[in-house]
PDB file of C-alpha atoms in Angstrom:
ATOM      1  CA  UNK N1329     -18.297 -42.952  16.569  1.00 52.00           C
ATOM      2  CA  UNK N1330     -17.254 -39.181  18.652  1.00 54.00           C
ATOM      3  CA  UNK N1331     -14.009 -39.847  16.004  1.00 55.00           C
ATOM      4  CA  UNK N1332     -15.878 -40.590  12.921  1.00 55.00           C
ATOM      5  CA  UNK N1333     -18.009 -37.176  13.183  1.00 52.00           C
ATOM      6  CA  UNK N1334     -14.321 -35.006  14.054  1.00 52.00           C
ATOM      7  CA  UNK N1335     -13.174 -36.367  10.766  1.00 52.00           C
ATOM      8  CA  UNK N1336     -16.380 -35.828   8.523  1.00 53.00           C
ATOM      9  CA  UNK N1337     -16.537 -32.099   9.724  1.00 50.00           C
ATOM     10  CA  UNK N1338     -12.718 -31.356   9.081  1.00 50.00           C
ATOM     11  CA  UNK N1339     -13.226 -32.789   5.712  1.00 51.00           C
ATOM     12  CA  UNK N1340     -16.375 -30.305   5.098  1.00 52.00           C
ATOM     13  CA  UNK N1341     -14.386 -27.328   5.958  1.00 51.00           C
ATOM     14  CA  UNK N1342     -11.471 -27.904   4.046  1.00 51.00           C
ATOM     15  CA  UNK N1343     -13.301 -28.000   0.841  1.00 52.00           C
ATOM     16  CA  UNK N1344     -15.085 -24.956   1.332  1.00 53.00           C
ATOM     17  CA  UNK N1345     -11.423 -22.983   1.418  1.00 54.00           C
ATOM     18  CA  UNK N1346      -9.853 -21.295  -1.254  1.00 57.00           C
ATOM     19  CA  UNK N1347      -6.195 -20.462  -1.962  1.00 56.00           C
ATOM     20  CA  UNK N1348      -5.354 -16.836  -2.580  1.00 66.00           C
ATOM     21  CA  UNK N1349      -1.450 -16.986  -3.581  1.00 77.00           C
ATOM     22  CA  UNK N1350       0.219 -14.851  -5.776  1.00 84.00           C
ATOM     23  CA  UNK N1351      -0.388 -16.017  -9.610  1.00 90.00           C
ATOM     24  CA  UNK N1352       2.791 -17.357 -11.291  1.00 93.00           C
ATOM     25  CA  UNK N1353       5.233 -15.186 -13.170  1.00 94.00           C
ATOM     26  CA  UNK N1354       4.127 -17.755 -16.356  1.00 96.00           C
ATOM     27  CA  UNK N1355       1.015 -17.234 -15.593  1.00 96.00           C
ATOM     28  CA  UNK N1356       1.121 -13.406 -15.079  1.00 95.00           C
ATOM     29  CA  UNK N1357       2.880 -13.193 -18.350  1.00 96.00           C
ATOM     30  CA  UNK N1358      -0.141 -15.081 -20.651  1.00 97.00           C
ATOM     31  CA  UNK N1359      -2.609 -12.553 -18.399  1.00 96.00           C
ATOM     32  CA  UNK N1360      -0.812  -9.379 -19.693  1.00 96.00           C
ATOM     33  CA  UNK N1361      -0.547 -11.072 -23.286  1.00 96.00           C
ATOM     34  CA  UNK N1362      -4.288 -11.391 -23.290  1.00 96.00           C
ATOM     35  CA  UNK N1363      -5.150  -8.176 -21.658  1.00 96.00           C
ATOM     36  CA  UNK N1364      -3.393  -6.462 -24.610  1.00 95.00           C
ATOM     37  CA  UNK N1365      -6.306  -6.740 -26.601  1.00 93.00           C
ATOM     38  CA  UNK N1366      -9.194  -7.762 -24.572  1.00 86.00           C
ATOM     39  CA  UNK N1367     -11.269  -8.004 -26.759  1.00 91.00           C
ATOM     40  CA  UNK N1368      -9.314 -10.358 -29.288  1.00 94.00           C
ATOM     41  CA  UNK N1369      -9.433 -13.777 -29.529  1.00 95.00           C
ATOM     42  CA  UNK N1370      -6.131 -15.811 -29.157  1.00 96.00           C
ATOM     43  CA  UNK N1371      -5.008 -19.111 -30.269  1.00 94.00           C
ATOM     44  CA  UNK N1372      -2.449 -20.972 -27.627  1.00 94.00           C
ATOM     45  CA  UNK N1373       0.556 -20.669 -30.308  1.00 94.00           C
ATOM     46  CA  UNK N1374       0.008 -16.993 -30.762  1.00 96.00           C
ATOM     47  CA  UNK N1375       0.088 -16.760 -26.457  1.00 97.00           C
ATOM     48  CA  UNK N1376       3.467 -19.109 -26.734  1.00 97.00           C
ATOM     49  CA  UNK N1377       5.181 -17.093 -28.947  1.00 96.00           C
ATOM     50  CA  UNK N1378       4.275 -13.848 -26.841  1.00 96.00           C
ATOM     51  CA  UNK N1379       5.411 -15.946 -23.833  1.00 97.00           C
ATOM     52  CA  UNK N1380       8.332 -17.975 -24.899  1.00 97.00           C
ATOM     53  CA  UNK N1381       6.744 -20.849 -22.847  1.00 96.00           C
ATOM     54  CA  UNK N1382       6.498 -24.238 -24.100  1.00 96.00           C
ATOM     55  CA  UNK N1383       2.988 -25.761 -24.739  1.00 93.00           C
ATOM     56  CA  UNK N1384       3.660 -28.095 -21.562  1.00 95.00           C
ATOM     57  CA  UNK N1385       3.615 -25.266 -19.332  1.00 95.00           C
ATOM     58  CA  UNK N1386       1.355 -22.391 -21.764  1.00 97.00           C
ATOM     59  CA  UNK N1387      -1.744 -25.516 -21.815  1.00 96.00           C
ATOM     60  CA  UNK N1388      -1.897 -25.964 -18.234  1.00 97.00           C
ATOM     61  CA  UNK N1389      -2.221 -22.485 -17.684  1.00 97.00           C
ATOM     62  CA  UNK N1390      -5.182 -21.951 -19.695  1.00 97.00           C
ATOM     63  CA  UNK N1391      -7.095 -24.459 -18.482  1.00 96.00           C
ATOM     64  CA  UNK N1392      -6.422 -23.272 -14.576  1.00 96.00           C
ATOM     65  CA  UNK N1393      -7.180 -19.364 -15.952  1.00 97.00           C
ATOM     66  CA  UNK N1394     -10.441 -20.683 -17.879  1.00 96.00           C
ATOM     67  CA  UNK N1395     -11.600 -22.665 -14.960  1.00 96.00           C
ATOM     68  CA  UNK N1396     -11.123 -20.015 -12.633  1.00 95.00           C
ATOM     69  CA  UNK N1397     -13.728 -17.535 -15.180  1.00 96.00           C
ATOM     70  CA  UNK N1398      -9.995 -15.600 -15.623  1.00 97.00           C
ATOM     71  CA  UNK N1399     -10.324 -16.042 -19.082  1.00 96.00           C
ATOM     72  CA  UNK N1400     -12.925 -17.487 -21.981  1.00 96.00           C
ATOM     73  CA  UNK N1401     -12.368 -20.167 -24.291  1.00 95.00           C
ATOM     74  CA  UNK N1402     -14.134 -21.331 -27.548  1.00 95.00           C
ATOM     75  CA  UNK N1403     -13.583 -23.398 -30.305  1.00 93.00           C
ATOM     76  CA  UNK N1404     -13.028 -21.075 -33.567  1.00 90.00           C
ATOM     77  CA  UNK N1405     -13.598 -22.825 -37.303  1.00 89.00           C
ATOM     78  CA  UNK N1406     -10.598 -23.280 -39.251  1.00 87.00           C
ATOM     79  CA  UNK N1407      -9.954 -20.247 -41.753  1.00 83.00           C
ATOM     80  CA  UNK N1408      -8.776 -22.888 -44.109  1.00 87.00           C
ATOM     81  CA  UNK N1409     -11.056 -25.775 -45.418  1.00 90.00           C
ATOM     82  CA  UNK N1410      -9.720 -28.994 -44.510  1.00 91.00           C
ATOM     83  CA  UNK N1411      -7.948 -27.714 -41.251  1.00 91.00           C
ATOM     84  CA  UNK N1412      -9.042 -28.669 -37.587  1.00 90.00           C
ATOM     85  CA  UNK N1413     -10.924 -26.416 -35.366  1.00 90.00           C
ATOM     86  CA  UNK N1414      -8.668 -24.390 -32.931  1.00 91.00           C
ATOM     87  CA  UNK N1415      -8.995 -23.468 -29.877  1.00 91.00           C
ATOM     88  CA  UNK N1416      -8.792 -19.960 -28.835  1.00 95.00           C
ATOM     89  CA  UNK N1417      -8.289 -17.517 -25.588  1.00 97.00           C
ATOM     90  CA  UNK N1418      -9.429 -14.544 -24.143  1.00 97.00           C
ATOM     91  CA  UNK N1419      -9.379 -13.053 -20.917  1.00 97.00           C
ATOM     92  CA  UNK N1420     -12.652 -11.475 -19.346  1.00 97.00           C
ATOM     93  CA  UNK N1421     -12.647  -8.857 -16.507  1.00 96.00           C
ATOM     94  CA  UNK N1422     -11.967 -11.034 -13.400  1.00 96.00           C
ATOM     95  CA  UNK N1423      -8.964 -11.949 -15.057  1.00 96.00           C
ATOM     96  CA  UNK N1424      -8.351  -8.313 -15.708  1.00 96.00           C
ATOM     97  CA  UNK N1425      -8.716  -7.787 -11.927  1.00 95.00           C
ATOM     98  CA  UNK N1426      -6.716 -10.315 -11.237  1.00 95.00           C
ATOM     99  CA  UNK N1427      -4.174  -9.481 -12.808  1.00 95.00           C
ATOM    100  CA  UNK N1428      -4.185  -5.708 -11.819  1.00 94.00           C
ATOM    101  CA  UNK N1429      -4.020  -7.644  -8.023  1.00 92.00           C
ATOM    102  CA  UNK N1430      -0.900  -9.525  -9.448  1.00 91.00           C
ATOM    103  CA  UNK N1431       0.729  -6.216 -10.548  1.00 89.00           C
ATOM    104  CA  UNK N1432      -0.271  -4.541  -7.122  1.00 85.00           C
ATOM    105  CA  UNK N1433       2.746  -3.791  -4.701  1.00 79.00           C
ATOM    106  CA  UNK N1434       2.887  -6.409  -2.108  1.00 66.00           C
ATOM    107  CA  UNK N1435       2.731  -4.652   1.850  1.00 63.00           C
ATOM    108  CA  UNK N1436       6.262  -6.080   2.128  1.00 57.00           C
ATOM    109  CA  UNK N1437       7.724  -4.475  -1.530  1.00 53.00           C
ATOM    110  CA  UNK N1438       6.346  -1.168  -0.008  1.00 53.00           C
ATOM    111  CA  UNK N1439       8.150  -0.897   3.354  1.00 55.00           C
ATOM    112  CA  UNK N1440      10.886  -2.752   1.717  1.00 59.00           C
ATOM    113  CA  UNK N1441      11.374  -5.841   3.944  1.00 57.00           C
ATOM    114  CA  UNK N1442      10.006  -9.042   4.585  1.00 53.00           C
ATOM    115  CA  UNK N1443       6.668  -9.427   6.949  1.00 53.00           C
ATOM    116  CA  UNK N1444       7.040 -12.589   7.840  1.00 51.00           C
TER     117      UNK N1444
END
């Protein structure tokens, strides 16, 4: 039973951590295309051309930034009748200060050597 408890209560603090790594360089790149015009509304083709990465990799990324609140997402009406619905991108301002954290010099980059 003393075992049973051990293992609930390990279990209950593990899913109230959160990971604070460094984002991607994929994923810093779609932050910085976004944060060129904040305001502006992208569609995911217009981020993989201003990427270069492939919709396997750009697709995944948006859905990890939008469920982290790093970015917004909404589905925009077709500017041509007949076409489907699109969805579209842009990032709000905790992605904007997460990304200035990306872009931050790491303690190690400053004093030139490793820390670990």
């Amino acid at each position: 039973m003393q075992r049973n408890l051990a293992i609930k209560f390990y279990i209950c603090r593990l899913i109230g951590m959160t990971r604070s790594r460094r984002p991607s360089a994929q994923t810093i790149a779609v932050l910085e295309v976004l944060a060129r015009q904040a305001d502006a509304w992208f569609y995911g083709l217009e981020v993989a051309d201003a990427t270069g990465l492939k919709s396997g990799s750009l697709y995944p990324i948006l859905i990890r930034l939008a469920e982290r609140n790093w970015l917004e997402s909404q589905w925009l009406e077709p500017e041509k009748p007949g076409r489907p619905a699109r969805h579209a991108y842009r990032i709000t301002a905790a992605g904007r200060a997460a990304l200035r954290a990306a872009m931050a010099p790491s303690p190690s980059s400053i004093l030139g050597r490793s820390l670990s």
